[in-house]
Coordinates of C-alpha atoms and ligand atoms in Angstrom, one line a residue:
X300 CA 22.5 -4.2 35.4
X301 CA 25.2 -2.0 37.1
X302 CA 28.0 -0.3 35.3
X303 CA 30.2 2.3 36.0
X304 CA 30.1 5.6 34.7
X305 CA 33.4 7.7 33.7
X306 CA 33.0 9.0 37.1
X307 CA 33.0 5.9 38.7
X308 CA 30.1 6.1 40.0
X309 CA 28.0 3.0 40.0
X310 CA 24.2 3.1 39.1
X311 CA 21.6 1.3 37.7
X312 CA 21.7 2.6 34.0
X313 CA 19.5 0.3 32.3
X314 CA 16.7 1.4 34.7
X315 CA 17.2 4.8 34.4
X316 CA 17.3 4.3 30.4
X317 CA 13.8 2.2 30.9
X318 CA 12.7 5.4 32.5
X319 CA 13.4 8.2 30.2
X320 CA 12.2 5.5 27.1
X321 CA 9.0 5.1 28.4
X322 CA 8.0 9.0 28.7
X323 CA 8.2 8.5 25.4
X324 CA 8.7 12.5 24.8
X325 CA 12.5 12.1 24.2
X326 CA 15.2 14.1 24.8
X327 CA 13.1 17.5 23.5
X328 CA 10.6 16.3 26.9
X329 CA 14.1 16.6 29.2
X330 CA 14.4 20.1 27.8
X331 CA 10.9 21.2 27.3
X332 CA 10.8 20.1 31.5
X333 CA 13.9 23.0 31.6
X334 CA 16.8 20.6 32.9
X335 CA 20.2 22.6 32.8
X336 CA 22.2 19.2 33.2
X337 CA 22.9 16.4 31.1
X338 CA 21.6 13.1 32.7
X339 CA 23.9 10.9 33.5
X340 CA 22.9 8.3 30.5
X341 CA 23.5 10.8 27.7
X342 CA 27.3 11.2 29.5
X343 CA 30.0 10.0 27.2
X344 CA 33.7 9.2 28.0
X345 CA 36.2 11.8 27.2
X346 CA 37.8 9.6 25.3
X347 CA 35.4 9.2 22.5
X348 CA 34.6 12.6 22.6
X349 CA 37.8 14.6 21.4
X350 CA 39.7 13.3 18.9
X351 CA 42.3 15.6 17.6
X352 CA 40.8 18.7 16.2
X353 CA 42.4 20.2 12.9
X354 CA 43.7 23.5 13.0
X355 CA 42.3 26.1 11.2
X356 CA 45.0 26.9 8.9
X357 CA 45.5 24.6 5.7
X358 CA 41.8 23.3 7.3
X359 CA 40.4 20.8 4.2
X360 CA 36.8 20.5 3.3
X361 CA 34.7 17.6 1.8
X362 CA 34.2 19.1 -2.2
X363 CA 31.4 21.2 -3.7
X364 CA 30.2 19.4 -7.1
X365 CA 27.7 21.5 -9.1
X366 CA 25.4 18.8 -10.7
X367 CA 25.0 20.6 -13.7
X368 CA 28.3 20.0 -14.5
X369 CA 29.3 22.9 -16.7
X370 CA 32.8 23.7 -15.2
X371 CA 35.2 19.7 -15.2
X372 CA 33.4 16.4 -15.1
X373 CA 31.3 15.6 -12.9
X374 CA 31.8 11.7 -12.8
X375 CA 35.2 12.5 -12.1
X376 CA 34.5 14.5 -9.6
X377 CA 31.7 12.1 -7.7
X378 CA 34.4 9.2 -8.3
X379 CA 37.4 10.8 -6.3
X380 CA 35.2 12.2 -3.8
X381 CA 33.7 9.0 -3.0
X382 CA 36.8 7.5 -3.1
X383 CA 38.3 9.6 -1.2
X384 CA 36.0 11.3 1.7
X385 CA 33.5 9.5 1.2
X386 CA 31.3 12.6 1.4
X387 CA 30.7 15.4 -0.7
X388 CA 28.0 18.4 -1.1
X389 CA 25.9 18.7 -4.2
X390 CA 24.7 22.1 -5.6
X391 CA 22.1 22.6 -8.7
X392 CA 20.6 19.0 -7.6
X393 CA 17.2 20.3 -9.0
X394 CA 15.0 20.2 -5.6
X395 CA 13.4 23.5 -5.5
X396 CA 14.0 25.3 -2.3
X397 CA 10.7 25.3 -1.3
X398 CA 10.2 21.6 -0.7
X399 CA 13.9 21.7 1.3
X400 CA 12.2 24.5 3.1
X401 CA 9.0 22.4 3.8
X402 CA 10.8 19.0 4.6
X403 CA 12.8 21.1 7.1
X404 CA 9.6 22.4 8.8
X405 CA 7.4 19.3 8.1
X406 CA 10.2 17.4 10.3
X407 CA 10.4 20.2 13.1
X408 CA 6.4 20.3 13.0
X409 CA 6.3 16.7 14.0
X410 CA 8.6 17.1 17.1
X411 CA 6.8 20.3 17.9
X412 CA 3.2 19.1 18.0
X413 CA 1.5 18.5 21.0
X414 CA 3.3 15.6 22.8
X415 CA 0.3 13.2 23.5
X416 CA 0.1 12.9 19.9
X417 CA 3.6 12.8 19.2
X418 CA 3.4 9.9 21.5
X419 CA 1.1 7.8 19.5
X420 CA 3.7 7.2 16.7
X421 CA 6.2 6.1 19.5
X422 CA 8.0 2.8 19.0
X423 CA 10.6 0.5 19.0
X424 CA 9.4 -2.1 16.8
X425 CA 11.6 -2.7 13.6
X426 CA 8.9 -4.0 11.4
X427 CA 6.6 -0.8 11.6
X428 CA 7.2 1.6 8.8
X429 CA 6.7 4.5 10.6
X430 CA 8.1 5.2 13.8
X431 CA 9.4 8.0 15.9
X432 CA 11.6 7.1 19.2
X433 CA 14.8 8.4 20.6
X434 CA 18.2 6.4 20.3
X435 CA 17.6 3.5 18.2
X436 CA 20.0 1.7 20.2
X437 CA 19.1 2.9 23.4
X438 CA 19.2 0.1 25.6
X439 CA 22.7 -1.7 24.2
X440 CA 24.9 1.8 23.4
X441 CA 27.5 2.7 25.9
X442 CA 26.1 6.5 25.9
X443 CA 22.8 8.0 25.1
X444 CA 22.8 10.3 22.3
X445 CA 21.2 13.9 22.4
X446 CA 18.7 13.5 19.4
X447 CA 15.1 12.2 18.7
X448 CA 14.1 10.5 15.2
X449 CA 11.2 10.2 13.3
X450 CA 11.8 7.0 11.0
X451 CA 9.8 6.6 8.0
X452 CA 10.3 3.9 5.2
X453 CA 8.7 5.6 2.0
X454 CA 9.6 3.0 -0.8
X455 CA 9.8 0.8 -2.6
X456 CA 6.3 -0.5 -1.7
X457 CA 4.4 3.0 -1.4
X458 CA 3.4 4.3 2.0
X459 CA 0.1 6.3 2.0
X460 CA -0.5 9.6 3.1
X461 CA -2.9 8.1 5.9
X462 CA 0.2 6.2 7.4
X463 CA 2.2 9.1 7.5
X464 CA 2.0 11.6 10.7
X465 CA -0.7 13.8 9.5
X466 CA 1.5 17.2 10.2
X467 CA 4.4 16.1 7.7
X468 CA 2.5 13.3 5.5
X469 CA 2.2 15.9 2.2
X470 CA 5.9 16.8 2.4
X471 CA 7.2 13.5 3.5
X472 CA 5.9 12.2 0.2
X473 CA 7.0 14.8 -1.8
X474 CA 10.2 15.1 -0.3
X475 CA 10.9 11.5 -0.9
X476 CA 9.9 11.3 -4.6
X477 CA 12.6 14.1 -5.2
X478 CA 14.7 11.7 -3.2
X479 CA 14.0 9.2 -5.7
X480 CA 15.0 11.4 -8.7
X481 CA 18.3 12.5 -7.6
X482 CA 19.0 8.9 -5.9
X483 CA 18.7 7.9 -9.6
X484 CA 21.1 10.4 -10.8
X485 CA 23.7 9.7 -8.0
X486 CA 23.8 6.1 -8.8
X487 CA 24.2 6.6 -12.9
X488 CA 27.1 8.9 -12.2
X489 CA 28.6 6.3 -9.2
X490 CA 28.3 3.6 -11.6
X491 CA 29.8 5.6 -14.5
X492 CA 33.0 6.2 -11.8
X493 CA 33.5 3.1 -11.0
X494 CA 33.8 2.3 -15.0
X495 CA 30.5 0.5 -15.2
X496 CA 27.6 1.2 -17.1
X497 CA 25.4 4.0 -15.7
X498 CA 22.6 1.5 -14.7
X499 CA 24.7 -0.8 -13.3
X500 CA 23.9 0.3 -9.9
X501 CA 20.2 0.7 -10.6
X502 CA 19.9 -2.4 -12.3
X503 CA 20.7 -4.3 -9.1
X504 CA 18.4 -2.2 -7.0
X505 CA 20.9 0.0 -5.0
X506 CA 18.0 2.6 -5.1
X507 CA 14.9 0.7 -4.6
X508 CA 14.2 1.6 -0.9
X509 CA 13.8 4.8 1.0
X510 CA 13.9 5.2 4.1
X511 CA 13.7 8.9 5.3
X512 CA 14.9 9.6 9.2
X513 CA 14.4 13.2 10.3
X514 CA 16.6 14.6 13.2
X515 CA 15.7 16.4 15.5
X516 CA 18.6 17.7 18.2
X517 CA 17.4 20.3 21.1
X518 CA 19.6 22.5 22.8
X519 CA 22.1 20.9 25.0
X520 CA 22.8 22.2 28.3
X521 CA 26.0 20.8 28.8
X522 CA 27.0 20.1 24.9
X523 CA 30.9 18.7 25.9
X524 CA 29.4 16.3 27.9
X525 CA 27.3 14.5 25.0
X526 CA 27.3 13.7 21.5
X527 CA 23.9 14.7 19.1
X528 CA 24.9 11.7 17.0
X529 CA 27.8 9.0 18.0
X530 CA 30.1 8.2 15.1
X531 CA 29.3 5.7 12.6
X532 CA 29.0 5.0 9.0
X533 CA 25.7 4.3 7.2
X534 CA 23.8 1.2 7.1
X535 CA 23.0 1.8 3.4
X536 CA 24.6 1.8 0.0
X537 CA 23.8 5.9 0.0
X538 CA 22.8 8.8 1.9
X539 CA 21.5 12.2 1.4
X540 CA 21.3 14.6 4.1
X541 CA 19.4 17.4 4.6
X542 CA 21.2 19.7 7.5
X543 CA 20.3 22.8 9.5
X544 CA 21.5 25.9 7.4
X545 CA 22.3 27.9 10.7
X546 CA 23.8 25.6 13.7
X547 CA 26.2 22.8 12.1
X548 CA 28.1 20.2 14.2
X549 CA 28.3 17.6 11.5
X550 CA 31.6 16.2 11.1
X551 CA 33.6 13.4 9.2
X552 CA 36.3 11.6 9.9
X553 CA 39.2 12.4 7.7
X554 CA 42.5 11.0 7.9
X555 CA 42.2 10.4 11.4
X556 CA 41.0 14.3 12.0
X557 CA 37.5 15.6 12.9
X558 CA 36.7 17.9 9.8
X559 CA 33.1 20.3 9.7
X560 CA 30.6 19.8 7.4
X561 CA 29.2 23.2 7.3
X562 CA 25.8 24.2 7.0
X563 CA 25.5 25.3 2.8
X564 CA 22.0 26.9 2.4
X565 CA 20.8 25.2 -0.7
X566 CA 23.5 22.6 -0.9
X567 CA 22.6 18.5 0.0
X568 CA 25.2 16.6 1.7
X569 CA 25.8 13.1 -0.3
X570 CA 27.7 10.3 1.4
X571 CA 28.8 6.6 1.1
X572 CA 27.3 4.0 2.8
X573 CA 28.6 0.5 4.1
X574 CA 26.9 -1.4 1.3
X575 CA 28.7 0.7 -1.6
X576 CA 32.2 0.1 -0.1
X577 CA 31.3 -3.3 -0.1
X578 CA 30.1 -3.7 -3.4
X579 CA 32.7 -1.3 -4.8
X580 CA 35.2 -3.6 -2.9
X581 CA 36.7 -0.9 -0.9
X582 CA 37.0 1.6 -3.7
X583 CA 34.4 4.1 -2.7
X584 CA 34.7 4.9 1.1
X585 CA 31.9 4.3 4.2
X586 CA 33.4 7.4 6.3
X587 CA 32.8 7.7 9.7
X588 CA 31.0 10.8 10.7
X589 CA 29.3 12.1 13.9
X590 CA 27.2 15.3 15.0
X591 CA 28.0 17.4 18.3
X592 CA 25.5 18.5 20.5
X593 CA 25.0 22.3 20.9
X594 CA 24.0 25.1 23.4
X595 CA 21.7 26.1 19.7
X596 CA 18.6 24.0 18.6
X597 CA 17.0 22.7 17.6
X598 CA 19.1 21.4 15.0
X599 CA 16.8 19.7 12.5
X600 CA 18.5 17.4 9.7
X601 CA 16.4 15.0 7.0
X602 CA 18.5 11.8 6.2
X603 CA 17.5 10.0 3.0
X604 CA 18.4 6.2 3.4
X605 CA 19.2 4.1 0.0
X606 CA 18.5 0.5 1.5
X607 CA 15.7 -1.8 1.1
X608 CA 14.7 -1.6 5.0
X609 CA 12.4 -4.5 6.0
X610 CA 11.3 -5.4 2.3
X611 CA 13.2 -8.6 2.4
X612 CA 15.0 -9.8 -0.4
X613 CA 17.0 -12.9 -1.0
X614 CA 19.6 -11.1 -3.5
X615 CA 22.8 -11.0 -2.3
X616 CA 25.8 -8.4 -2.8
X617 CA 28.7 -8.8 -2.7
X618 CA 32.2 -6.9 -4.8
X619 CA 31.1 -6.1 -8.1
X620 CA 32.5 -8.9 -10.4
X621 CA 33.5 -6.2 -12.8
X622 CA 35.6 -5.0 -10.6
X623 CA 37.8 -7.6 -9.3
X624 CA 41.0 -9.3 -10.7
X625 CA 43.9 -10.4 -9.4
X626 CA 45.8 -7.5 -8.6
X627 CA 42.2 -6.5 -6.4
X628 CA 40.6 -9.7 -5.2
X629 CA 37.3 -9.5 -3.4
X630 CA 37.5 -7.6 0.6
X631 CA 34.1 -8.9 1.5
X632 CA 32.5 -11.6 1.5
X633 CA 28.8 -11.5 -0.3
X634 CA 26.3 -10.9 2.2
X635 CA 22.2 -10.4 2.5
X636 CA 20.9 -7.0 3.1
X637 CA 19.0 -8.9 6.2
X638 CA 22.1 -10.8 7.5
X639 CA 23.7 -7.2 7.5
X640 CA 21.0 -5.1 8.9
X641 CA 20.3 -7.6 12.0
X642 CA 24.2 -7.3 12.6
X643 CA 24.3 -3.3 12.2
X644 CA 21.6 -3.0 14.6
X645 CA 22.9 -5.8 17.7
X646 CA 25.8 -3.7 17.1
X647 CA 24.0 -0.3 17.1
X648 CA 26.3 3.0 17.2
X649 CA 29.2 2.1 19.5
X650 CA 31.8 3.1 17.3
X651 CA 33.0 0.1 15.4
X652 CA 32.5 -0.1 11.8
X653 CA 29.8 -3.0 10.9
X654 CA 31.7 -4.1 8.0
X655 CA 34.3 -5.6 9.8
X656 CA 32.4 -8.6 10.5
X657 CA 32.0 -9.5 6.7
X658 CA 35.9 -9.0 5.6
X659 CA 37.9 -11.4 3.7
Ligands
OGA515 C1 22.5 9.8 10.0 C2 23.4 11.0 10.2 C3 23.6 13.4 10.5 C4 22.8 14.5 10.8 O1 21.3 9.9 10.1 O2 23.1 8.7 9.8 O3 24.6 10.8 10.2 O4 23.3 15.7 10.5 N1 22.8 12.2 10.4 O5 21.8 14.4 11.4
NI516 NI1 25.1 8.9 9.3

């Protein structure tokens, strides 16, 4: 297939995208082989690359809620936040530092290992459990992204140290049975926002799977050319992210503006998925965010998934019943995890939000 690039130019992209997927050694191999330009796949159009940028002045920032909730509530606080951003940062979330530490290396380890082993765990196949590739959607997004992924579903049913990459196995599963613990805290104090009781949420499996997706985003020659991650929401009901402490470029969209996430040493970044705007009926919000490439990197970040990836399940969610009267009938129609995952993925990140196709 031809297309045109923003130049113009015409070439034969989906050959050259075959190419770079099977050397299977992702973007860190383009580097790693010292290219100083960004191929022409990874180019995006200026268009989707700068939106308007805020000033620094007056500059807002997604909020800081201490978990141990000493100073204000903090089910107030989660509720207007979610509501709101969509996004905010926990602090005293209970995960000792050393296992943040240890995920963060465990992740960089894996892309760092000697490549023909790294190799081995490459794939595109959806129903593995564990899989490391570059650009899920590869093959059907309008620009390549400058990032690799390791993709590991650790729950519900448990995954075995033996299945695991043997260089981050011990820390993947430690990692994700904190994940577990605070998931189960985020969802009592979601529920308790949204007026419900605090196992509402719980009780219709909002946390039962885990799917953890370390990031892994080299240096970028030419970072305005490119994006690390294009924007999109989350395919889940909730995320928590781990990011870089030094090199940022994670950003949400806020009111139409491009606003940093910066790097908090010790802090977790906490946001909104599709699914809980959907069940919440709108209420909470499923913001749009992105990460920018950089001339620094790697940038490692550790994405904790709340979704029931490939374990499939005929329940089916739709607004909260609890929620809706007449002055707030239903947005959404009531859908199947499966029915929206196969739609997020056709769709893959090309900048269209994936709950469009299940409005009311
Ligand atoms: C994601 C994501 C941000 C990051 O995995 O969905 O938005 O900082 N990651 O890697
Ligand atoms: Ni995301």
């Amino acid at each position: 297939m031809n297309l045109n690039n923003e130049n113009g130019e015409t070439y034969d992209r989906q050959s050259e995208v075959k190419a770079f997927d099977e050397s299977k050694t992702g973007v860190k191999g383009l580097v790693d082989a010292g290219i100083t330009k960004v191929p022409r796949i990874f180019i995006h159009p200026k268009t989707t690359q700068n939106y308007s940028s805020i000033s620094s002045v007056n500059k807002p920032s997604i909020p800081i809620i201490d978990l141990q909730g000493i100073h204000g509530n903090v089910v107030e606080a989660v509720g207007e936040a979610s509501a709101t951003w969509g996004f905010f940062q926990v602090v005293n979330h209970g995960i000792p530092g050393n296992v943040l530490e240890e995920i963060m290396s465990g992740v960089r380890g894996f892309f760092e290992q000697d490549t023909e082993v790294k190799k081995e765990w490459y794939s595109r196949d959806q129903s593995k459990r564990v899989t490391y590739n570059t650009n899920f959607d590869l093959y059907t997004s309008p620009a390549a992204n400058w990032r690799d992924s390791l993709f590991c579903i650790m729950a519900h049913n448990p995954l075995h140290a033996q299945q695991l990459p043997p260089v981050c196995s011990d820390i993947l599963i430690k990692y994700s049975k904190e994940m577990e613990k605070l998931g189960g805290v985020l969802f009592e104090l979601l529920s308790e926002a949204l007026g419900l009781h605090p196992n509402h949420l719980k009780d219709i499996e909002c946390n039962k799977g885990i799917a953890l997706l370390g990031h892994y985003y080299p240096p970028c020659p030419e970072p305005d050319l490119t994006l690390g991650t294009s924007k999109h929401a989350d395919n889940d009901f909730l995320t928590i992210l781990l990011q870089d402490h030094h090199i940022g470029g994670l950003q949400v969209l806020h009111h139409n503006q491009w606003v940093d996430v910066p790097p908090s040493p010790g802090a977790l970044v906490v946001n909104i998925g599709d699914l809980l705007q959907l069940i919440s009926n709108g209420r909470f919000k499923s913001s749009e965010h992105r990460v920018l490439a950089s001339k620094n990197g790697p940038r490692v970040s550790v994405a904790c998934f709340f979704n029931t990836y490939s374990v499939p399940s005929s329940r089916v969610y739709g607004p909260i019943k609890e929620l809706l009267s007449e002055e707030n009938p239903p947005k959404y129609r009531e859908i199947t995890l499966k029915e929206y995952e196969t739609h997020f993925l056709e769709k893959g990140l090309d900048g269209t939000s994936a709950l469009l196709r299940f409005s009311l």
